[in-house]
CSV table of C-alpha atoms in Angstrom, one decimal:
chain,number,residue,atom,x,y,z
D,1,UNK,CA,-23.8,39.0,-17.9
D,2,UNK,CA,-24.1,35.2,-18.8
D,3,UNK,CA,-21.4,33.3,-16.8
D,4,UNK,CA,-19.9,29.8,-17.4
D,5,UNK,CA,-17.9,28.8,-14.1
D,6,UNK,CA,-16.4,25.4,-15.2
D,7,UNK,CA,-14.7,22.7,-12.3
D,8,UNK,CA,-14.5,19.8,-14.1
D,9,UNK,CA,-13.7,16.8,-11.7
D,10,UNK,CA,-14.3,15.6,-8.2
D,11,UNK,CA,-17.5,16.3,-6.4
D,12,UNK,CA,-15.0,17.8,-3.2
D,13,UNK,CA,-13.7,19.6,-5.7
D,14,UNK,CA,-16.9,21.4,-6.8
D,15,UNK,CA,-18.2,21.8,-3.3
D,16,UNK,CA,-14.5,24.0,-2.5
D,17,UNK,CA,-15.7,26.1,-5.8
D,18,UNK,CA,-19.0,27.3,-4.1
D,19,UNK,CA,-17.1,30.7,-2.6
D,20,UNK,CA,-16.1,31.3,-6.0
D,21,UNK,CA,-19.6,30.9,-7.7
D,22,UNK,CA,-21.5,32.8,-5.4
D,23,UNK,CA,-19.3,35.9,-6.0
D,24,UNK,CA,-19.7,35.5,-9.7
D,25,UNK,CA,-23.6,35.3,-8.8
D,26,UNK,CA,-24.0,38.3,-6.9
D,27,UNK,CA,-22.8,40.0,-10.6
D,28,UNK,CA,-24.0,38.0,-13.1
D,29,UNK,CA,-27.8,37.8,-14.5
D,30,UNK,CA,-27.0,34.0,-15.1
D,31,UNK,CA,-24.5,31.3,-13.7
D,32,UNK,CA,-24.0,27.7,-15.5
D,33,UNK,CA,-21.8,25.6,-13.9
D,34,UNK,CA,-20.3,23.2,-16.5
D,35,UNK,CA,-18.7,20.3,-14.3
D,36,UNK,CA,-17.5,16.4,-15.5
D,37,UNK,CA,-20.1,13.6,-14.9
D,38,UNK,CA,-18.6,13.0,-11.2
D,39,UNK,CA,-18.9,16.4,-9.9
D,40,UNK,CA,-22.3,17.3,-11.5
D,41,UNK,CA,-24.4,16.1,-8.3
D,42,UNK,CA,-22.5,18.3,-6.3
D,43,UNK,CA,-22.8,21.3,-8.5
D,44,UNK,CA,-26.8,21.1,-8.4
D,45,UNK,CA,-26.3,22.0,-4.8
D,46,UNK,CA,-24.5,24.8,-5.2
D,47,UNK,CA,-26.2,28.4,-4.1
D,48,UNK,CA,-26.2,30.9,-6.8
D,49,UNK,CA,-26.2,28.2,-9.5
D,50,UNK,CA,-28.7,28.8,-12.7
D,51,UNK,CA,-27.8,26.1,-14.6
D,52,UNK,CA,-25.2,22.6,-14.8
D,53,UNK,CA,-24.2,21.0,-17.6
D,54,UNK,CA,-21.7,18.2,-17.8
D,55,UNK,CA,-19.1,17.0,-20.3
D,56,UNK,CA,-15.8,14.6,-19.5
D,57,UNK,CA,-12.6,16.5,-19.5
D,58,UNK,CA,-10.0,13.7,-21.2
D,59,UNK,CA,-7.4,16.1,-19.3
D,60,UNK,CA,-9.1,16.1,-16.3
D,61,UNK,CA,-11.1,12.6,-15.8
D,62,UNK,CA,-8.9,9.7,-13.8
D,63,UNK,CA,-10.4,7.1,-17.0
D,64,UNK,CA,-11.0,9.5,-19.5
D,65,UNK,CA,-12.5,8.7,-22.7
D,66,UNK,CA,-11.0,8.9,-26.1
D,67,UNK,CA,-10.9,12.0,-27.6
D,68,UNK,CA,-13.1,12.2,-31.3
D,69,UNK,CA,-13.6,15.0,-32.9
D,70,UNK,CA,-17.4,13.9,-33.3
D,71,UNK,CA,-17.6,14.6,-29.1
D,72,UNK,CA,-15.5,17.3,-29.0
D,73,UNK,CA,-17.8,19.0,-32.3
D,74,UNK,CA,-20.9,18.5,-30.1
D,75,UNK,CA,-19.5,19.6,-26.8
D,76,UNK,CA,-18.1,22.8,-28.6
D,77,UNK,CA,-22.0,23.7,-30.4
D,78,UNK,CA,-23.5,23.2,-27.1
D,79,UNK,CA,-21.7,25.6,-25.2
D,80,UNK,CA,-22.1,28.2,-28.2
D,81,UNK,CA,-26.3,27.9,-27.7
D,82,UNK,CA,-25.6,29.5,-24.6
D,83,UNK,CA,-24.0,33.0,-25.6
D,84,UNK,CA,-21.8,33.5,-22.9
D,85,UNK,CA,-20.9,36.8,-22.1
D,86,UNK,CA,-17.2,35.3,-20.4
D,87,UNK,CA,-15.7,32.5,-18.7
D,88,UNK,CA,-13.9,31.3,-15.5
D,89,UNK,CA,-12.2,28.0,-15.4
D,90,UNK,CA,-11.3,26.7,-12.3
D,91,UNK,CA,-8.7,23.9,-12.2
D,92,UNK,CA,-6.5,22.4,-9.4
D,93,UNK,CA,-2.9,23.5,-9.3
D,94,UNK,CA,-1.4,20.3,-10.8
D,95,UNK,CA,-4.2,20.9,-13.7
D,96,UNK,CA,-4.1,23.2,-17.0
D,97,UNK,CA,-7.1,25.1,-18.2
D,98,UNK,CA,-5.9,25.9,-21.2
D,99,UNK,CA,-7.8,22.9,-23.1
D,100,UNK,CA,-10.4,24.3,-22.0
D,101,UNK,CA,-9.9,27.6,-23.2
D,102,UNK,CA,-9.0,26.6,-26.7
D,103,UNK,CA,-12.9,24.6,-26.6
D,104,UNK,CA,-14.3,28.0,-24.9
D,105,UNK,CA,-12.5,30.3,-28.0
D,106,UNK,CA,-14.1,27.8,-30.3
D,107,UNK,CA,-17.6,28.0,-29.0
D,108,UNK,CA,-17.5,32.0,-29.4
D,109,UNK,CA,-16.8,33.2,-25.7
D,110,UNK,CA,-15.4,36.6,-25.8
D,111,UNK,CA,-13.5,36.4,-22.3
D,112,UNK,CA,-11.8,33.6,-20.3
D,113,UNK,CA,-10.2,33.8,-17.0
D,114,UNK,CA,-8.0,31.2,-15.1
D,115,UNK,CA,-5.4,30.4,-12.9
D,116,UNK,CA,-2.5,29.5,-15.3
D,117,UNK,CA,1.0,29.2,-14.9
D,118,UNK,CA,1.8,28.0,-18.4
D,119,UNK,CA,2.1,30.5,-21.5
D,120,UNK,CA,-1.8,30.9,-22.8
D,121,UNK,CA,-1.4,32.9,-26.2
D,122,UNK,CA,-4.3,34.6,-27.0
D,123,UNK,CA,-6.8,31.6,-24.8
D,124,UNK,CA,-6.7,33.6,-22.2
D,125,UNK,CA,-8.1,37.2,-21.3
D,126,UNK,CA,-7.2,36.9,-17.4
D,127,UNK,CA,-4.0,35.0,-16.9
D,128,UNK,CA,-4.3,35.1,-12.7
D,129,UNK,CA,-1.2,33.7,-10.7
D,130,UNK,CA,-1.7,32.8,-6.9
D,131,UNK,CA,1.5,33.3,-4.5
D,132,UNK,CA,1.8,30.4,-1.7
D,133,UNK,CA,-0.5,27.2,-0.6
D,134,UNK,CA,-3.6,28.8,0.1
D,135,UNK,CA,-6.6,26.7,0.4
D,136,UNK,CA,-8.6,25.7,-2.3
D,137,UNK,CA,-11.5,27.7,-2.1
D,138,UNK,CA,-9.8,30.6,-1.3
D,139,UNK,CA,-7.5,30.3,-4.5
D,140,UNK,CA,-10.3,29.7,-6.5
D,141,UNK,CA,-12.3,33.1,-5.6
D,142,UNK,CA,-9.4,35.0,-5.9
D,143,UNK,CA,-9.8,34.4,-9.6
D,144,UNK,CA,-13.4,35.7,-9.5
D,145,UNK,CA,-12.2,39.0,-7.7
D,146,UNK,CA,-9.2,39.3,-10.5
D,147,UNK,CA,-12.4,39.3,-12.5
D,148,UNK,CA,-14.5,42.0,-10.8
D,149,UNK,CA,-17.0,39.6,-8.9
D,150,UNK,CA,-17.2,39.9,-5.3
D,151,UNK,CA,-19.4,38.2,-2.3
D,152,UNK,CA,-21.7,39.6,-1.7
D,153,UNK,CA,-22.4,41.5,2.0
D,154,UNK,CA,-22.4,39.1,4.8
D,155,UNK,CA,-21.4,36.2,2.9
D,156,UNK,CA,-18.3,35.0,5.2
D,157,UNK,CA,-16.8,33.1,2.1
D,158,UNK,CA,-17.7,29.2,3.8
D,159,UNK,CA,-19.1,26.5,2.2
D,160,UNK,CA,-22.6,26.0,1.4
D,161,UNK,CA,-25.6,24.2,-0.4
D,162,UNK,CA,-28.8,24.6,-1.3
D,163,UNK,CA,-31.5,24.1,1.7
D,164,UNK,CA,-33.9,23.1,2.9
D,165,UNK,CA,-32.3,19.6,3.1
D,166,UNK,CA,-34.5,16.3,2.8
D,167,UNK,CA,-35.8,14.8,6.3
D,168,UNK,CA,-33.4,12.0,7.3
D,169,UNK,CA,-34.8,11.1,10.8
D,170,UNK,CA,-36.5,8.5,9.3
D,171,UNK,CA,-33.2,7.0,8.8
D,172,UNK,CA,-30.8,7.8,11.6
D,173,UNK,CA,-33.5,8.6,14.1
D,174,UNK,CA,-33.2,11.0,17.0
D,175,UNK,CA,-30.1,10.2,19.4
D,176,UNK,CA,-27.3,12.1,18.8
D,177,UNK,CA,-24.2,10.3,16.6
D,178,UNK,CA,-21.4,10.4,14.6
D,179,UNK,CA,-20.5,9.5,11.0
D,180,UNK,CA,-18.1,7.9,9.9
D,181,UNK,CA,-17.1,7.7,6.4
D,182,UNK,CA,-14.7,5.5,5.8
D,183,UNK,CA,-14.1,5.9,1.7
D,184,UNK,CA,-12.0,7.8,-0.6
D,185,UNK,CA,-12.3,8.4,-4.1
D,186,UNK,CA,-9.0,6.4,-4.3
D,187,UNK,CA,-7.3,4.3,-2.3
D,188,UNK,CA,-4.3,5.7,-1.0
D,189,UNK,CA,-6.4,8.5,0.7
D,190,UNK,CA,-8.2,5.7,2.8
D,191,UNK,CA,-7.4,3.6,5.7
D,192,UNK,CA,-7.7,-0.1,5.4
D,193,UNK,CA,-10.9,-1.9,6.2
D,194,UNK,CA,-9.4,-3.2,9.3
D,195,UNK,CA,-8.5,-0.3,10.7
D,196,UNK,CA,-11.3,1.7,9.6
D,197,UNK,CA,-13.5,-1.0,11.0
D,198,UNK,CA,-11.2,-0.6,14.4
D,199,UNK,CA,-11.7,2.9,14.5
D,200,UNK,CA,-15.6,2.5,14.3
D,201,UNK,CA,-15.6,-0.1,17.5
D,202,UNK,CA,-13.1,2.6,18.8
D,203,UNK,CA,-16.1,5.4,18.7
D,204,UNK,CA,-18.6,2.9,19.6
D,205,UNK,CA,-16.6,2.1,22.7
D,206,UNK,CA,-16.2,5.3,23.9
D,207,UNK,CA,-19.8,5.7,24.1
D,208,UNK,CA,-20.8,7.3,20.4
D,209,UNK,CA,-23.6,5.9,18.1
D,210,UNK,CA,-21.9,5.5,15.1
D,211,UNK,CA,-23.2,5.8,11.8
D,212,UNK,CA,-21.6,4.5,8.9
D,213,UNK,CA,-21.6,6.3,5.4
D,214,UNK,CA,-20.4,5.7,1.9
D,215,UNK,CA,-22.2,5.5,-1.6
D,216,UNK,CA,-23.7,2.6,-3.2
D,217,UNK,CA,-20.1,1.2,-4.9
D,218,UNK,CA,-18.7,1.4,-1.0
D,219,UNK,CA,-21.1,-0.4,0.2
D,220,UNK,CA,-19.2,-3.8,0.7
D,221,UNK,CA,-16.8,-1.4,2.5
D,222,UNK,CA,-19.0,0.4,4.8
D,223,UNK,CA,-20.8,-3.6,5.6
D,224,UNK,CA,-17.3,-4.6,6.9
D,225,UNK,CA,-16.9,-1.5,8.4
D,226,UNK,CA,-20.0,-0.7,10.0
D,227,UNK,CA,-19.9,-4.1,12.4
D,228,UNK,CA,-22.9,-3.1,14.9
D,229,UNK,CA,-23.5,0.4,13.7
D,230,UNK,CA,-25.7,1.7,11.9
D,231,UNK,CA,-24.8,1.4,8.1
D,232,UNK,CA,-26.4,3.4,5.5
D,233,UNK,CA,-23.7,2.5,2.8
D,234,UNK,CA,-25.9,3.3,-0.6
D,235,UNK,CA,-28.7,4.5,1.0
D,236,UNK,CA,-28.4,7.8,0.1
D,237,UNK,CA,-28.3,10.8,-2.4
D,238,UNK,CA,-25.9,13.5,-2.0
D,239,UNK,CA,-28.6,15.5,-0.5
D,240,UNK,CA,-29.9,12.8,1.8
D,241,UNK,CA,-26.1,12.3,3.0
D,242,UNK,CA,-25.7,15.9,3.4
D,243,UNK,CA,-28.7,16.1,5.9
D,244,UNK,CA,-27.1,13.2,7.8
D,245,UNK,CA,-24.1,14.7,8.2
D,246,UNK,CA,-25.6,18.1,9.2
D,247,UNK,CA,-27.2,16.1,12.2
D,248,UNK,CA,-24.1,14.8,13.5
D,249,UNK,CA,-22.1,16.2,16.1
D,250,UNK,CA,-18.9,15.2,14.3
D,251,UNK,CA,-17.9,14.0,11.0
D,252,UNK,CA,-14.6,11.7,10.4
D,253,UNK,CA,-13.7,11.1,7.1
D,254,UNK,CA,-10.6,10.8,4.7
D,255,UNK,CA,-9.9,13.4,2.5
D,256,UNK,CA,-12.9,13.2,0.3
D,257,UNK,CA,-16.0,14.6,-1.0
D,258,UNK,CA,-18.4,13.6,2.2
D,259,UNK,CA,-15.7,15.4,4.2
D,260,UNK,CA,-15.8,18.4,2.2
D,261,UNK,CA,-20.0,18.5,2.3
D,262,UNK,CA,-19.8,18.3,6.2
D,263,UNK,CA,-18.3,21.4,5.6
D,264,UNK,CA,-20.7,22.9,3.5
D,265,UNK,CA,-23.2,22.4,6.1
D,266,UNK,CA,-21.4,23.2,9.1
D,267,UNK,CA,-20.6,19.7,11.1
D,268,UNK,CA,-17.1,19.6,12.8
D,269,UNK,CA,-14.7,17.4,10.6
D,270,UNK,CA,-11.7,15.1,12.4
D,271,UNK,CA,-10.0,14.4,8.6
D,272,UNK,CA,-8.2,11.2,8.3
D,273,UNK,CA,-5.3,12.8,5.4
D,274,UNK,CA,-3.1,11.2,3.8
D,275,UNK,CA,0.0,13.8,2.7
D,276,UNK,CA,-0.4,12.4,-1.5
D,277,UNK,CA,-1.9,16.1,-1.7
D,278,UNK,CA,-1.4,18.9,0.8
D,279,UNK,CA,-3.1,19.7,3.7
D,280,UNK,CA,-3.3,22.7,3.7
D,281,UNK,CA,-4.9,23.1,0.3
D,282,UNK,CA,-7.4,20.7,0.5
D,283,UNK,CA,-8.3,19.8,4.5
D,284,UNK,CA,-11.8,20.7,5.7
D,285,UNK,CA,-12.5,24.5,5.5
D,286,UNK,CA,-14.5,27.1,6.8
D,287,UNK,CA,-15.6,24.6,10.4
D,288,UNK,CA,-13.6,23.3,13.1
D,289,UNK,CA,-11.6,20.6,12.2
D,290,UNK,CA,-8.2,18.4,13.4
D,291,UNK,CA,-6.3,16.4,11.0
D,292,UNK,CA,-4.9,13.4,11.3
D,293,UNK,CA,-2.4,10.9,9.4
D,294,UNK,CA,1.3,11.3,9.5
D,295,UNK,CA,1.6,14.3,7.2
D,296,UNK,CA,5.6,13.5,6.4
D,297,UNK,CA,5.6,9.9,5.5
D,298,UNK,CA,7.0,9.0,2.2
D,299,UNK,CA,3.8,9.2,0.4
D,300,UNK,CA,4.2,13.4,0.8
D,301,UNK,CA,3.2,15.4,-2.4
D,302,UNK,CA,3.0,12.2,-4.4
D,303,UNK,CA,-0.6,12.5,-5.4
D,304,UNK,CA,-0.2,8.9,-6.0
D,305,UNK,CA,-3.8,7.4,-6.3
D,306,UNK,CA,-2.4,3.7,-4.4
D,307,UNK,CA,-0.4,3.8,-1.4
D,308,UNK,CA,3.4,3.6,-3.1
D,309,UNK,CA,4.5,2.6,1.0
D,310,UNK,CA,4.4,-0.8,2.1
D,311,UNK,CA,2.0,-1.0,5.0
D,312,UNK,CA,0.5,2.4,4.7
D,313,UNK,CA,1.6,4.0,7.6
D,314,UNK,CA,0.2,7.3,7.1
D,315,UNK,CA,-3.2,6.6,8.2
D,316,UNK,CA,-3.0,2.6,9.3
D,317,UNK,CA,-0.6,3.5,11.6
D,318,UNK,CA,-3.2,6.1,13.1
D,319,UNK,CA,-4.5,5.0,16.6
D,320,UNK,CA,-8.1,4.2,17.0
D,321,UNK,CA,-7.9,6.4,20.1
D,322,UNK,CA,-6.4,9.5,18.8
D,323,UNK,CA,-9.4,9.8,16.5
D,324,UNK,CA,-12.0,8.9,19.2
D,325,UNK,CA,-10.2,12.1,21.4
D,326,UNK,CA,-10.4,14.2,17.8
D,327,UNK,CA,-13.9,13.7,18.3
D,328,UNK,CA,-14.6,14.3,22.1
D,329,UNK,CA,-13.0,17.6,21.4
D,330,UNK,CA,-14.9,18.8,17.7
D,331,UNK,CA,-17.9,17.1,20.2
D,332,UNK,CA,-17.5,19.9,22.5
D,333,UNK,CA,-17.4,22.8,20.0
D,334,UNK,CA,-20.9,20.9,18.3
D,335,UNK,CA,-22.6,20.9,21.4
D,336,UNK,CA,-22.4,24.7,20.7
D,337,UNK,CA,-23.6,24.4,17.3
D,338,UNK,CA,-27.5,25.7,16.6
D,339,UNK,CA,-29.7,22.2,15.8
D,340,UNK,CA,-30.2,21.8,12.0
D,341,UNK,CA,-32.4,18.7,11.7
């Protein structure tokens, strides 16, 4: 069989999709991943992936583009080069698939499976429903057993990426740390600047060599942030950031991508969440892990992409000390992890 598994946003959100690939791996001759442009670095570290190509969901995408029929035309013959044999679209809850679908039909794929509460006519071959708030990555592979695709034997259903990873000594050396990364795709799943930066002279304080992440547009952030630690704001690929993370002893982070990848490769995660989503869906899975935020301030199940509180309180309210004892206890449970760099 010729698979498309499509997650078309985030690059956390491609990461939580790995379970669900894999399966579809261990029976299919071919995997393509089709992901939006934010998600694709992600996807090309996914195990059991043959192939990623990329297109811009206008659904999906938080600035989406306009929709022509020239784009759509050309996104529609390219996925009909491929012959697929079927299809599984993977979507958050709050998400329809059914666009998809209709583009899929068009392009000559014979079979389509998603999670879909809404009515899908005839787009749909598997309509799958999932009962509860299970998390992400678990909801998502229960489509790809509805579809007859399994892990495979002593795959525990974790996170993972591609190794080996790139040598990083060179830039965090060989003293034990922890990362901090202080960014979030948006900003109401962030702290402040001040307090993140408080919380990084916090760790520092209690006797941690801190190291300070965040991609090349964070940069400005993870300078203010970083104060005497070590900041590698844009000095890193997603592959180079996974290695660092998989060398620290703990990972804190908001709920975003980096938190997710520390994941993947098996570092302890103290998550700074904000309630705009849930928890329990979408906080660090598969390693050891505390959360942290007030999980019922007003902000709860808003998904709102800027704080909609005045001050937020449900992570600048968080004491630079309750995060510095989240770490002494994840530090415990790393000290028992094998070394990885």
């Amino acid at each position: 069989m010729n698979v498309l598994v499509a997650r078309m946003d985030n690059l956390g959100d491609v990461l939580l999709a790995g379970p669900c690939v894999r399966a579809v791996a261990a029976g299919a001759d071919r995997v393509v991943l089709l992901t939006g442009p934010r998600g694709r670095a992600a996807g090309e570290l996914l195990p059991g992936v043959d192939e990623v190509i990329s297109w811009c969901a206008p659904w999906i995408d938080p600035e989406p583009p306009p929709v022509t029929q020239e784009d759509t035309d050309a996104f529609v013959r390219h996925l009909r080069e491929f012959s697929f044999d079927a299809a599984l679209i993977l979507t958050s809850f709050h998400q329809s698939p059914l666009p998809l679908a209709l583009l899929l039909r068009m392009a000559g794929v014979p079979w389509i499976g998603a999670v879909c509460e809404d009515y899908p006519g005839s787009l749909l071959d598997l309509r799958h429903r999932v009962p509860g708030d299970p998390p992400e990555p678990v909801r998502m592979l229960s489509l790809a057993e509805e579809a007859g695709f399994s892990l495979p034997p002593g795959d525990d259903g974790g996170l993972a990426i591609r190794e080996p990873l790139p040598p990083v000594d060179g830039l965090v050396g060989d003293e034990r740390y922890v990362v901090f990364h202080p960014a979030a795709s948006v900003p109401a799943r962030q702290p402040s600047a001040d307090r993140s930066a408080a919380i990084a002279r916090a760790l520092s304080d209690a006797g941690h060599r801190v190291v300070v992440t965040g991609s090349p547009s964070e940069s400005t952030l993870t300078k203010e942030v970083a104060g005497d630690a070590l900041d590698l704001g844009g000095r890193t690929g997603l592959a180079e950031l996974a290695a660092v993370l998989a060398g620290a002893d703990v990972v804190v982070a908001p709920n975003t991508g980096p938190a997710h990848l520390a994941a993947a490769v098996g570092t302890p995660v103290v998550s700074l969440f904000a309630p705009v989503v849930p928890a329990s869906r979408w906080a660090p899975y598969g390693v050891p892990s505390e959360v942290l935020g007030d999980q019922h301030a007003a902000c709860k199940g808003s998904r709102a992409r800027v704080c909609p509180v005045p001050g937020h309180p449900c992570l600048d309210r968080l004491a630079p000390d309750a995060v510095v004892d989240a770490v002494a206890r994840l530090s415990r449970v790393s000290s028992r992890r094998p070394a990885r760099r």
